[in-house]
Amino acid sequence: MRAAAFPPQALCSFHFHTHSIRHTTQVSTVDSYIYRPAWPSPQPMDNVAFKKHAASLATSTSEASSFLEMWSYSDPSFNSLKSTGDKDEPLSESEFKDFLHRQGAFQSTPPALPDGVHLIGGMRLIIQNNIKHPESFSPFHVSMKTNDYLDMIAAFHLPRIAVESSSVVGPFFWYGIESDEKGLNPRLQMIIRNSDYRGGGRGTWGWEFMLSHDLSSAVTTGFVRRTNRSLGRGWTTDLKDCILDIGHPMLIPLLVIDIEVSGTKDSYQREARQQVRELELAISLQTEGVQPKYRLADGEAVNLPAIAEALATCQSHVLWNPPAANLEIIATIREADQVFRKSLPAGRRGSPVLERFHTTLAARLSFYEKRLKGIQAYGDVTKHKLEVQRNALYNLMAQKDSKLNLQMAADQRLLATQSRRESEAMKGLSLLGAIFLPGAFLASIFSTTFFNFWDTPDIASAVSPKFWLFLAVTVPSTILIVCLYFLWERRRTRRYKREDTETYGSLDKLEASILASMRPAPRRPVRTWTEAWRPETTNVGE
């Protein structure tokens, strides 16, 4: 939700003036009325929503909290800065409450100011600089005790709608003008956060700023929390160095966007473009300038798995932290600054310090915007080049598949030719056997003792009277042999069918394994900007 879409007067909290309302129910049998109260304790919608979402809060763990308090005056010699030190010593529970309510050790009397010296601005922050619990940025999780969290929101007048933004992922910026129940003491409230889920059992990652700027006193109160590798610890050093500008509520958003729009984005885009050039040489099958990792051991064939992995990695580089989200935040900061200037009380308008920061803010936001648009245009060209190389890789793989299919077809044709030749040879042997088999069969019969062609007056006397024994033995034996042959042939047919099924299965497995070896998935998961490709945090100002 962007509050800039509404006019400033619509950004204030709505306060409902309720009266005693009673329902009446008429009884039909008697002339009397029964009165029942409608709502025991009517409340504004903002209070109802806050209580409903606050009841869902869960404490992941109570992280160590530190503080930062700065006061800036027109005479810099009166400026003061208090913090828990460079090592961020944590506050105890009692010290935490004392700092919230400015009591105990944190109760201080404003210095006696000479004529012409006045307060420019102040800032009081609760800081959690190294959140360790993996679920700290999960929806409806807070990094301190729930009662302390709610007490901090009330004491610092922080935006209560922040409890509803805990499920937001990615860059987020919200602002709005809110007042107390009487419509007085207007405050500019802001929520700036960026969070995501890192995966791999490492939980959430992110940072968050909840700020409230009193338009009358120029004092900003807030709560800041961040995980170890997000944003960078140097932001506190930069904030301390900018003590002269703490009277402007856009100081912290400007510091945050300065860290987010760092030189790392430019370097990542340049690295991605260089990797695209290397992929272009490899995919276009150039003989020179190709990295050895994109070639196989023989130095000739292209290493398709390595190229596919490089394409996925390069894509993750290009898509890491896209500029569009930060461009939207810059536009919203401009809107918030305009609302702040229109909502300023008469006593603060025309302040030289504020006007100087307005000029700085406009110039830097314009610079960041131009820079991000350049990165966006550069990244769009890189993405287009990646798409072209991906299509070229698919075509190359299709050609490899076609060559493989042609090779398999040629091998199958060779097998078929060899089988045909063997079949023709067997056909010739069968023909020779068919020619000589009748003669051999008759010769074997006539050479038995059942025939005697020597010294016989006629052919009938040449046949032995016991010839029936030959038929009695031969016919049953022939029938038995024929039956055994058919049984054996039937068994062989089943075996051939089983072998054919196994052959087709092995061919399918062979084809699948060949295609898999040519187009495997990347050997390791693609890394994104929320994981290993998140750049190392630079300690700005340290």
Short mmCIF file of C-alpha atoms in Angstrom, two decimals, residues 28-531:
data_model
loop_
_atom_site.label_atom_id
_atom_site.label_comp_id
_atom_site.label_asym_id
_atom_site.label_seq_id
_atom_site.Cartn_x
_atom_site.Cartn_y
_atom_site.Cartn_z
CA SER A 28 -46.08 -8.36 20.77
CA THR A 29 -47.98 -9.53 23.86
CA VAL A 30 -47.29 -6.54 26.09
CA ASP A 31 -46.88 -2.87 25.44
CA SER A 32 -43.28 -2.59 26.64
CA TYR A 33 -39.76 -2.43 25.24
CA ILE A 34 -36.61 -4.36 26.00
CA TYR A 35 -33.33 -2.44 25.61
CA ARG A 36 -30.03 -4.15 24.78
CA PRO A 37 -26.69 -2.43 24.18
CA ALA A 38 -25.36 -2.89 20.62
CA TRP A 39 -21.54 -2.60 21.07
CA PRO A 40 -20.02 -2.62 24.55
CA SER A 41 -16.84 -0.73 23.56
CA PRO A 42 -16.83 0.73 20.03
CA GLN A 43 -13.32 1.39 18.68
CA PRO A 44 -11.78 2.91 15.54
CA MET A 45 -11.02 0.46 12.75
CA ASP A 46 -7.26 1.08 13.17
CA ASN A 47 -7.41 -0.09 16.79
CA VAL A 48 -9.41 -3.19 15.87
CA ALA A 49 -6.99 -4.17 13.10
CA PHE A 50 -3.96 -3.58 15.33
CA LYS A 51 -5.32 -5.70 18.19
CA LYS A 52 -6.29 -8.50 15.82
CA HIS A 53 -2.83 -8.71 14.22
CA ALA A 54 -0.97 -8.09 17.48
CA ALA A 55 -2.68 -11.14 18.96
CA SER A 56 -1.02 -13.25 16.23
CA LEU A 57 2.53 -12.12 17.02
CA ALA A 58 5.03 -14.76 18.03
CA THR A 59 8.49 -14.27 19.49
CA SER A 60 11.10 -16.25 17.58
CA THR A 61 13.77 -15.30 20.11
CA SER A 62 14.71 -12.25 22.13
CA GLU A 63 17.65 -10.73 20.28
CA ALA A 64 20.20 -8.37 21.81
CA SER A 65 19.14 -4.70 21.52
CA SER A 66 21.29 -1.57 21.61
CA PHE A 67 20.41 2.13 21.40
CA LEU A 68 21.45 5.28 19.57
CA GLU A 69 20.48 8.80 20.66
CA MET A 70 21.55 11.96 18.81
CA TRP A 71 20.64 15.64 19.21
CA SER A 72 21.57 18.27 16.67
CA TYR A 73 21.56 22.04 17.32
CA SER A 74 22.10 25.11 15.21
CA ASP A 75 25.42 25.47 17.04
CA PRO A 76 27.26 22.13 16.43
CA SER A 77 29.17 22.52 19.69
CA PHE A 78 25.98 21.57 21.55
CA ASN A 79 25.45 18.38 19.52
CA SER A 80 25.34 15.18 21.53
CA LEU A 81 25.58 11.51 20.62
CA LYS A 82 25.02 8.56 22.91
CA SER A 83 25.12 4.87 22.01
CA THR A 84 26.06 1.51 23.45
CA GLY A 85 29.52 1.80 21.96
CA ASP A 86 31.28 0.39 18.92
CA LYS A 87 30.67 -3.18 20.08
CA ASP A 88 26.91 -2.62 20.52
CA GLU A 89 26.69 -3.87 24.08
CA PRO A 90 23.13 -5.11 24.59
CA LEU A 91 20.64 -3.35 26.81
CA SER A 92 19.26 -5.18 29.81
CA GLU A 93 15.50 -5.48 30.16
CA SER A 94 15.34 -2.62 32.68
CA GLU A 95 17.64 -0.42 30.57
CA PHE A 96 15.44 -1.12 27.54
CA LYS A 97 12.35 0.16 29.35
CA ASP A 98 14.25 3.15 30.79
CA PHE A 99 15.40 4.17 27.31
CA LEU A 100 11.88 3.88 25.89
CA HIS A 101 10.38 6.13 28.56
CA ARG A 102 13.46 8.37 29.11
CA GLN A 103 13.80 7.52 32.75
CA GLY A 104 16.54 6.27 35.06
CA ALA A 105 19.97 6.56 33.47
CA PHE A 106 18.40 7.91 30.26
CA GLN A 107 16.57 10.77 31.92
CA SER A 108 18.34 13.96 30.83
CA THR A 109 17.62 17.66 30.99
CA PRO A 110 17.98 19.67 27.75
CA PRO A 111 21.02 21.95 27.87
CA ALA A 112 20.58 25.64 28.52
CA LEU A 113 20.82 27.20 25.08
CA PRO A 114 22.02 30.74 24.48
CA ASP A 115 20.06 33.13 22.34
CA GLY A 116 20.08 32.20 18.69
CA VAL A 117 20.74 28.50 19.31
CA HIS A 118 17.87 26.08 18.81
CA LEU A 119 17.26 22.38 18.32
CA ILE A 120 17.43 21.25 14.68
CA GLY A 121 16.46 17.64 15.24
CA GLY A 122 16.83 14.55 17.36
CA MET A 123 16.87 10.81 16.86
CA ARG A 124 16.30 7.94 19.28
CA LEU A 125 16.66 4.39 17.93
CA ILE A 126 16.45 0.85 19.27
CA ILE A 127 18.82 -1.25 17.15
CA GLN A 128 19.19 -5.01 16.70
CA ASN A 129 22.29 -5.22 14.53
CA ASN A 130 22.89 -8.95 14.34
CA ILE A 131 19.71 -11.03 14.35
CA LYS A 132 20.63 -14.71 14.38
CA HIS A 133 17.38 -16.66 14.65
CA PRO A 134 16.44 -18.11 11.22
CA GLU A 135 12.72 -17.31 11.62
CA SER A 136 13.06 -13.69 12.74
CA PHE A 137 11.66 -12.34 9.46
CA SER A 138 8.94 -14.97 9.11
CA PRO A 139 5.34 -13.68 9.09
CA PHE A 140 4.15 -12.41 12.50
CA HIS A 141 7.51 -13.11 14.14
CA VAL A 142 9.22 -10.44 16.26
CA SER A 143 12.75 -10.48 17.60
CA MET A 144 11.91 -9.44 21.15
CA LYS A 145 9.28 -10.22 23.75
CA THR A 146 5.81 -9.39 22.49
CA ASN A 147 5.03 -7.12 25.45
CA ASP A 148 8.29 -5.21 24.95
CA TYR A 149 7.53 -4.90 21.23
CA LEU A 150 4.07 -3.46 21.84
CA ASP A 151 5.40 -1.19 24.58
CA MET A 152 8.05 0.13 22.16
CA ILE A 153 5.43 0.85 19.49
CA ALA A 154 3.35 2.82 22.00
CA ALA A 155 6.26 4.73 23.59
CA PHE A 156 7.96 5.64 20.28
CA HIS A 157 4.64 6.22 18.43
CA LEU A 158 5.78 3.78 15.74
CA PRO A 159 3.45 2.78 12.90
CA ARG A 160 1.12 0.15 14.29
CA ILE A 161 0.43 -1.10 10.79
CA ALA A 162 3.96 -2.56 10.85
CA VAL A 163 2.59 -5.73 12.48
CA GLU A 164 0.74 -6.37 9.20
CA SER A 165 3.86 -5.92 7.04
CA SER A 166 5.79 -8.81 8.59
CA SER A 167 4.80 -11.11 5.72
CA VAL A 168 6.05 -8.73 3.02
CA VAL A 169 8.98 -10.03 0.96
CA GLY A 170 11.35 -8.05 -1.19
CA PRO A 171 11.97 -4.28 -1.05
CA PHE A 172 9.12 -2.40 0.64
CA PHE A 173 8.53 1.26 1.59
CA TRP A 174 5.40 2.73 3.18
CA TYR A 175 4.66 6.12 4.69
CA GLY A 176 1.72 7.98 6.15
CA ILE A 177 0.76 10.97 8.31
CA GLU A 178 -0.93 10.04 11.58
CA SER A 179 -2.09 12.07 14.60
CA ASP A 180 -3.24 11.38 18.11
CA GLU A 181 -6.88 10.84 19.08
CA LYS A 182 -7.48 14.59 19.18
CA GLY A 183 -6.01 15.14 15.74
CA LEU A 184 -2.94 16.86 17.17
CA ASN A 185 0.80 16.12 17.12
CA PRO A 186 1.04 14.90 13.50
CA ARG A 187 3.81 12.41 12.76
CA LEU A 188 5.30 11.13 9.56
CA GLN A 189 5.53 7.35 9.93
CA MET A 190 7.54 5.09 7.65
CA ILE A 191 8.28 1.39 7.22
CA ILE A 192 11.33 0.39 5.15
CA ARG A 193 12.20 -3.28 4.86
CA ASN A 194 13.64 -5.93 2.62
CA SER A 195 13.39 -9.61 3.48
CA ASP A 196 13.31 -13.00 1.84
CA TYR A 197 13.59 -16.72 2.57
CA ARG A 198 17.08 -18.08 1.92
CA GLY A 199 16.27 -21.82 1.87
CA GLY A 200 18.62 -24.66 2.68
CA GLY A 201 17.54 -24.60 6.32
CA ARG A 202 19.03 -21.12 6.78
CA GLY A 203 15.69 -19.42 7.41
CA THR A 204 15.01 -15.78 6.62
CA TRP A 205 17.21 -12.87 5.62
CA GLY A 206 16.46 -9.16 5.79
CA TRP A 207 16.43 -5.76 7.45
CA GLU A 208 13.66 -3.45 8.67
CA PHE A 209 13.27 0.19 9.77
CA MET A 210 10.17 1.40 11.64
CA LEU A 211 10.35 5.21 11.97
CA SER A 212 8.15 7.97 13.39
CA HIS A 213 9.06 11.64 12.89
CA ASP A 214 7.36 14.29 15.05
CA LEU A 215 6.64 17.17 12.69
CA SER A 216 6.56 19.68 15.54
CA SER A 217 9.66 18.74 17.56
CA ALA A 218 11.73 17.31 14.63
CA VAL A 219 12.53 14.20 16.73
CA THR A 220 12.63 10.83 14.96
CA THR A 221 12.11 7.64 16.94
CA GLY A 222 12.51 4.21 15.47
CA PHE A 223 13.30 0.52 15.64
CA VAL A 224 15.92 -1.10 13.40
CA ARG A 225 16.73 -4.77 12.99
CA ARG A 226 18.87 -6.63 10.49
CA THR A 227 20.47 -10.01 9.95
CA ASN A 228 24.22 -10.32 9.82
CA ARG A 229 24.83 -10.17 6.05
CA SER A 230 22.12 -7.66 5.17
CA LEU A 231 22.50 -3.91 4.63
CA GLY A 232 25.88 -3.65 6.38
CA ARG A 233 26.98 -2.53 9.82
CA GLY A 234 28.48 0.64 8.36
CA TRP A 235 25.08 2.31 8.10
CA THR A 236 25.28 3.36 11.79
CA THR A 237 28.64 5.06 11.15
CA ASP A 238 27.16 6.95 8.21
CA LEU A 239 24.17 7.97 10.30
CA LYS A 240 26.38 9.32 13.09
CA ASP A 241 28.41 11.30 10.55
CA CYS A 242 25.18 12.87 9.23
CA ILE A 243 24.10 14.25 12.62
CA LEU A 244 23.54 17.72 11.08
CA ASP A 245 20.70 16.31 8.93
CA ILE A 246 18.83 14.19 11.48
CA GLY A 247 16.06 16.78 11.57
CA HIS A 248 14.87 15.56 8.16
CA PRO A 249 12.91 12.25 8.21
CA MET A 250 14.21 11.22 4.77
CA LEU A 251 17.80 10.90 6.01
CA ILE A 252 17.57 7.21 6.90
CA PRO A 253 15.67 6.25 3.69
CA LEU A 254 18.34 8.07 1.68
CA LEU A 255 21.15 6.23 3.49
CA VAL A 256 19.38 2.90 2.93
CA ILE A 257 18.84 3.46 -0.77
CA ASP A 258 22.47 4.59 -1.07
CA ILE A 259 23.61 1.24 0.34
CA GLU A 260 21.15 -0.73 -1.78
CA VAL A 261 22.15 1.08 -4.98
CA SER A 262 25.81 0.22 -4.53
CA GLY A 263 28.51 -0.49 -7.08
CA THR A 264 27.94 -4.22 -6.58
CA LYS A 265 24.95 -4.14 -8.92
CA ASP A 266 27.04 -2.64 -11.71
CA SER A 267 29.79 -5.20 -11.25
CA TYR A 268 27.30 -8.06 -11.27
CA GLN A 269 25.83 -6.87 -14.56
CA ARG A 270 29.31 -6.50 -16.08
CA GLU A 271 30.26 -9.99 -14.94
CA ALA A 272 27.05 -11.36 -16.45
CA ARG A 273 27.74 -9.61 -19.78
CA GLN A 274 31.29 -11.01 -19.87
CA GLN A 275 29.95 -14.48 -19.22
CA VAL A 276 27.45 -14.05 -22.06
CA ARG A 277 30.32 -13.19 -24.43
CA GLU A 278 32.13 -16.37 -23.41
CA LEU A 279 28.96 -18.39 -23.99
CA GLU A 280 28.51 -16.83 -27.42
CA LEU A 281 31.95 -18.06 -28.47
CA ALA A 282 31.31 -21.56 -27.12
CA ILE A 283 27.80 -21.99 -28.55
CA SER A 284 28.80 -20.60 -31.95
CA LEU A 285 31.49 -23.35 -32.12
CA GLN A 286 34.39 -20.92 -32.49
CA THR A 287 37.83 -22.45 -32.62
CA GLU A 288 39.59 -19.63 -30.76
CA GLY A 289 38.87 -17.76 -27.56
CA VAL A 290 36.65 -20.49 -26.05
CA GLN A 291 37.18 -21.17 -22.35
CA PRO A 292 38.52 -24.72 -21.67
CA LYS A 293 35.63 -25.44 -19.28
CA TYR A 294 33.21 -25.26 -22.23
CA ARG A 295 35.04 -28.01 -24.16
CA LEU A 296 35.35 -31.73 -23.50
CA ALA A 297 38.62 -33.54 -22.85
CA ASP A 298 39.34 -33.97 -26.55
CA GLY A 299 39.24 -30.20 -26.98
CA GLU A 300 36.91 -30.39 -29.97
CA ALA A 301 33.39 -31.24 -28.80
CA VAL A 302 31.30 -28.71 -26.88
CA ASN A 303 30.63 -29.42 -23.19
CA LEU A 304 26.85 -28.99 -23.23
CA PRO A 305 26.34 -29.61 -19.46
CA ALA A 306 28.85 -26.88 -18.59
CA ILE A 307 27.20 -24.45 -21.01
CA ALA A 308 23.72 -25.19 -19.64
CA GLU A 309 24.97 -24.63 -16.08
CA ALA A 310 26.69 -21.38 -17.08
CA LEU A 311 23.48 -20.12 -18.71
CA ALA A 312 21.49 -20.76 -15.52
CA THR A 313 24.14 -19.08 -13.35
CA CYS A 314 24.35 -16.08 -15.66
CA GLN A 315 20.57 -15.74 -15.60
CA SER A 316 20.63 -15.62 -11.79
CA HIS A 317 23.28 -12.86 -11.95
CA VAL A 318 21.09 -10.76 -14.23
CA LEU A 319 17.92 -11.25 -12.19
CA TRP A 320 19.60 -10.59 -8.83
CA ASN A 321 17.91 -7.63 -7.06
CA PRO A 322 16.23 -6.11 -10.14
CA PRO A 323 16.35 -2.29 -10.36
CA ALA A 324 12.58 -1.96 -10.82
CA ALA A 325 11.91 -2.44 -7.09
CA ASN A 326 14.42 0.23 -6.06
CA LEU A 327 13.08 2.60 -8.74
CA GLU A 328 9.65 2.24 -7.17
CA ILE A 329 11.09 2.97 -3.72
CA ILE A 330 12.82 6.11 -5.06
CA ALA A 331 9.51 7.33 -6.47
CA THR A 332 7.81 6.69 -3.13
CA ILE A 333 10.56 8.55 -1.23
CA ARG A 334 9.90 11.55 -3.48
CA GLU A 335 6.20 11.38 -2.68
CA ALA A 336 6.90 11.07 1.04
CA ASP A 337 9.20 14.11 0.90
CA GLN A 338 6.49 16.16 -0.82
CA VAL A 339 3.96 15.15 1.84
CA PHE A 340 6.47 16.02 4.57
CA ARG A 341 7.07 19.50 3.12
CA LYS A 342 3.35 20.19 2.84
CA SER A 343 2.72 18.96 6.39
CA LEU A 344 5.49 20.99 8.06
CA PRO A 345 4.32 23.46 10.71
CA ALA A 346 4.93 27.13 10.01
CA GLY A 347 7.79 27.29 12.51
CA ARG A 348 9.92 24.80 10.59
CA ARG A 349 9.23 25.93 7.05
CA GLY A 350 12.06 27.71 5.32
CA SER A 351 14.71 26.18 7.61
CA PRO A 352 18.12 26.43 5.87
CA VAL A 353 19.07 22.96 7.10
CA LEU A 354 15.89 21.41 5.69
CA GLU A 355 16.16 23.30 2.42
CA ARG A 356 19.76 22.21 2.01
CA PHE A 357 18.80 18.58 2.61
CA HIS A 358 15.84 18.90 0.21
CA THR A 359 18.30 19.95 -2.50
CA THR A 360 20.66 17.08 -1.64
CA LEU A 361 17.78 14.59 -1.55
CA ALA A 362 16.45 15.66 -4.96
CA ALA A 363 19.91 15.52 -6.55
CA ARG A 364 20.85 12.12 -5.12
CA LEU A 365 17.47 10.55 -5.91
CA SER A 366 17.78 11.78 -9.49
CA PHE A 367 21.30 10.33 -9.67
CA TYR A 368 20.16 6.95 -8.26
CA GLU A 369 17.21 6.88 -10.64
CA LYS A 370 19.36 7.51 -13.73
CA ARG A 371 21.87 4.96 -12.54
CA LEU A 372 19.25 2.28 -11.92
CA LYS A 373 17.60 2.92 -15.28
CA GLY A 374 20.98 2.47 -16.94
CA ILE A 375 21.49 -0.81 -15.06
CA GLN A 376 17.99 -1.88 -16.04
CA ALA A 377 18.59 -1.14 -19.74
CA TYR A 378 21.97 -2.88 -19.58
CA GLY A 379 20.36 -5.90 -17.91
CA ASP A 380 17.57 -6.02 -20.49
CA VAL A 381 20.13 -6.28 -23.30
CA THR A 382 21.94 -9.02 -21.37
CA LYS A 383 18.68 -10.93 -20.88
CA HIS A 384 17.95 -10.64 -24.61
CA LYS A 385 21.42 -11.97 -25.41
CA LEU A 386 20.87 -14.83 -22.97
CA GLU A 387 17.58 -15.69 -24.68
CA VAL A 388 19.32 -15.77 -28.06
CA GLN A 389 22.08 -18.01 -26.73
CA ARG A 390 19.54 -20.28 -25.04
CA ASN A 391 17.70 -20.73 -28.34
CA ALA A 392 21.01 -21.37 -30.11
CA LEU A 393 21.88 -23.96 -27.47
CA TYR A 394 18.53 -25.68 -27.96
CA ASN A 395 19.14 -25.75 -31.74
CA LEU A 396 22.59 -27.19 -31.16
CA MET A 397 21.18 -29.87 -28.92
CA ALA A 398 18.48 -30.61 -31.48
CA GLN A 399 21.19 -31.08 -34.11
CA LYS A 400 23.02 -33.43 -31.76
CA ASP A 401 19.80 -35.37 -31.26
CA SER A 402 19.23 -35.54 -35.02
CA LYS A 403 22.75 -36.84 -35.57
CA LEU A 404 22.20 -39.41 -32.86
CA ASN A 405 18.94 -40.55 -34.44
CA LEU A 406 20.60 -40.81 -37.86
CA GLN A 407 23.42 -42.85 -36.38
CA MET A 408 20.96 -45.18 -34.67
CA ALA A 409 18.99 -45.54 -37.93
CA ALA A 410 22.18 -46.35 -39.83
CA ASP A 411 23.15 -49.00 -37.28
CA GLN A 412 19.68 -50.54 -37.45
CA ARG A 413 19.83 -50.58 -41.24
CA LEU A 414 23.21 -52.34 -41.10
CA LEU A 415 21.78 -54.96 -38.74
CA ALA A 416 18.82 -55.48 -41.03
CA THR A 417 21.14 -55.94 -44.04
CA GLN A 418 23.26 -58.48 -42.19
CA SER A 419 20.13 -60.39 -41.14
CA ARG A 420 18.88 -60.45 -44.73
CA ARG A 421 22.19 -61.83 -45.96
CA GLU A 422 22.15 -64.57 -43.34
CA SER A 423 18.56 -65.37 -44.27
CA GLU A 424 19.51 -65.72 -47.96
CA ALA A 425 22.38 -68.05 -47.04
CA MET A 426 20.04 -70.23 -44.98
CA LYS A 427 17.58 -70.23 -47.86
CA GLY A 428 20.27 -71.67 -50.19
CA LEU A 429 21.14 -74.39 -47.70
CA SER A 430 17.48 -75.25 -47.32
CA LEU A 431 17.10 -75.50 -51.10
CA LEU A 432 20.08 -77.87 -51.38
CA GLY A 433 18.67 -79.99 -48.57
CA ALA A 434 15.29 -80.10 -50.28
CA ILE A 435 16.96 -81.30 -53.52
CA PHE A 436 18.98 -84.15 -51.99
CA LEU A 437 16.61 -85.16 -49.17
CA PRO A 438 14.21 -87.35 -51.29
CA GLY A 439 17.06 -89.31 -52.86
CA ALA A 440 18.79 -89.86 -49.53
CA PHE A 441 15.51 -90.89 -47.94
CA LEU A 442 14.74 -93.48 -50.65
CA ALA A 443 18.29 -94.78 -50.63
CA SER A 444 18.21 -95.34 -46.90
CA ILE A 445 14.91 -97.26 -47.12
CA PHE A 446 15.96 -99.49 -50.02
CA SER A 447 19.24 -100.30 -48.30
CA THR A 448 17.47 -101.93 -45.35
CA THR A 449 16.98 -105.72 -44.97
CA PHE A 450 13.31 -105.37 -45.80
CA PHE A 451 14.28 -105.23 -49.50
CA ASN A 452 16.35 -107.82 -51.40
CA PHE A 453 16.71 -107.16 -55.10
CA TRP A 454 19.27 -109.95 -55.65
CA ASP A 455 18.13 -113.17 -57.24
CA THR A 456 14.40 -112.33 -57.08
CA PRO A 457 12.11 -113.36 -59.95
CA ASP A 458 9.82 -110.31 -59.51
CA ILE A 459 9.52 -107.10 -57.48
CA ALA A 460 6.85 -108.47 -55.11
CA SER A 461 9.22 -111.18 -53.86
CA ALA A 462 11.86 -108.51 -53.28
CA VAL A 463 9.82 -107.00 -50.38
CA SER A 464 10.12 -108.80 -47.06
CA PRO A 465 6.85 -110.02 -45.46
CA LYS A 466 7.98 -108.25 -42.20
CA PHE A 467 7.97 -104.80 -43.81
CA TRP A 468 5.01 -103.84 -41.59
CA LEU A 469 7.45 -103.64 -38.63
CA PHE A 470 9.15 -100.72 -40.34
CA LEU A 471 5.86 -98.87 -40.68
CA ALA A 472 4.80 -99.78 -37.13
CA VAL A 473 7.92 -98.19 -35.70
CA THR A 474 8.48 -95.33 -38.14
CA VAL A 475 4.99 -93.78 -38.16
CA PRO A 476 4.62 -93.43 -34.34
CA SER A 477 8.22 -92.20 -34.07
CA THR A 478 7.60 -89.59 -36.74
CA ILE A 479 4.42 -88.40 -35.04
CA LEU A 480 6.24 -88.18 -31.67
CA ILE A 481 9.13 -86.25 -33.16
CA VAL A 482 6.75 -83.84 -34.92
CA CYS A 483 4.87 -83.21 -31.65
CA LEU A 484 8.10 -82.64 -29.73
CA TYR A 485 9.21 -80.19 -32.43
CA PHE A 486 6.00 -78.18 -32.18
CA LEU A 487 6.34 -78.06 -28.39
CA TRP A 488 9.94 -76.91 -28.67
CA GLU A 489 8.99 -74.34 -31.33
CA ARG A 490 6.25 -72.96 -29.11
CA ARG A 491 8.67 -72.59 -26.19
CA ARG A 492 11.22 -70.95 -28.45
CA THR A 493 8.59 -68.49 -29.71
CA ARG A 494 7.84 -67.41 -26.11
CA ARG A 495 11.55 -66.98 -25.45
CA TYR A 496 11.98 -64.90 -28.60
CA LYS A 497 9.05 -62.71 -27.59
CA ARG A 498 10.59 -62.14 -24.17
CA GLU A 499 13.96 -61.33 -25.73
CA ASP A 500 12.31 -58.89 -28.15
CA THR A 501 10.64 -57.10 -25.23
CA GLU A 502 13.95 -56.85 -23.37
CA THR A 503 15.64 -55.61 -26.55
CA TYR A 504 13.11 -52.81 -27.03
CA GLY A 505 13.43 -51.90 -23.35
CA SER A 506 17.20 -51.77 -23.54
CA LEU A 507 16.97 -49.57 -26.64
CA ASP A 508 14.67 -47.16 -24.82
CA LYS A 509 17.05 -47.05 -21.85
CA LEU A 510 20.00 -46.53 -24.15
CA GLU A 511 18.28 -43.65 -25.92
CA ALA A 512 17.25 -42.06 -22.60
CA SER A 513 20.77 -42.35 -21.18
CA ILE A 514 22.29 -40.82 -24.31
CA LEU A 515 19.87 -37.88 -24.25
CA ALA A 516 20.41 -37.44 -20.52
CA SER A 517 24.17 -37.34 -21.01
CA MET A 518 23.70 -34.66 -23.64
CA ARG A 519 21.17 -32.55 -21.69
CA PRO A 520 21.66 -33.02 -17.96
CA ALA A 521 20.39 -30.66 -15.27
CA PRO A 522 23.00 -28.39 -13.68
CA ARG A 523 25.22 -30.28 -11.28
CA ARG A 524 24.40 -27.92 -8.44
CA PRO A 525 21.36 -25.79 -7.63
CA VAL A 526 21.17 -22.42 -9.29
CA ARG A 527 22.21 -19.76 -6.83
CA THR A 528 20.08 -16.64 -6.50
CA TRP A 529 20.61 -13.23 -4.96
CA THR A 530 19.04 -14.38 -1.67
CA GLU A 531 21.60 -17.15 -1.23
#
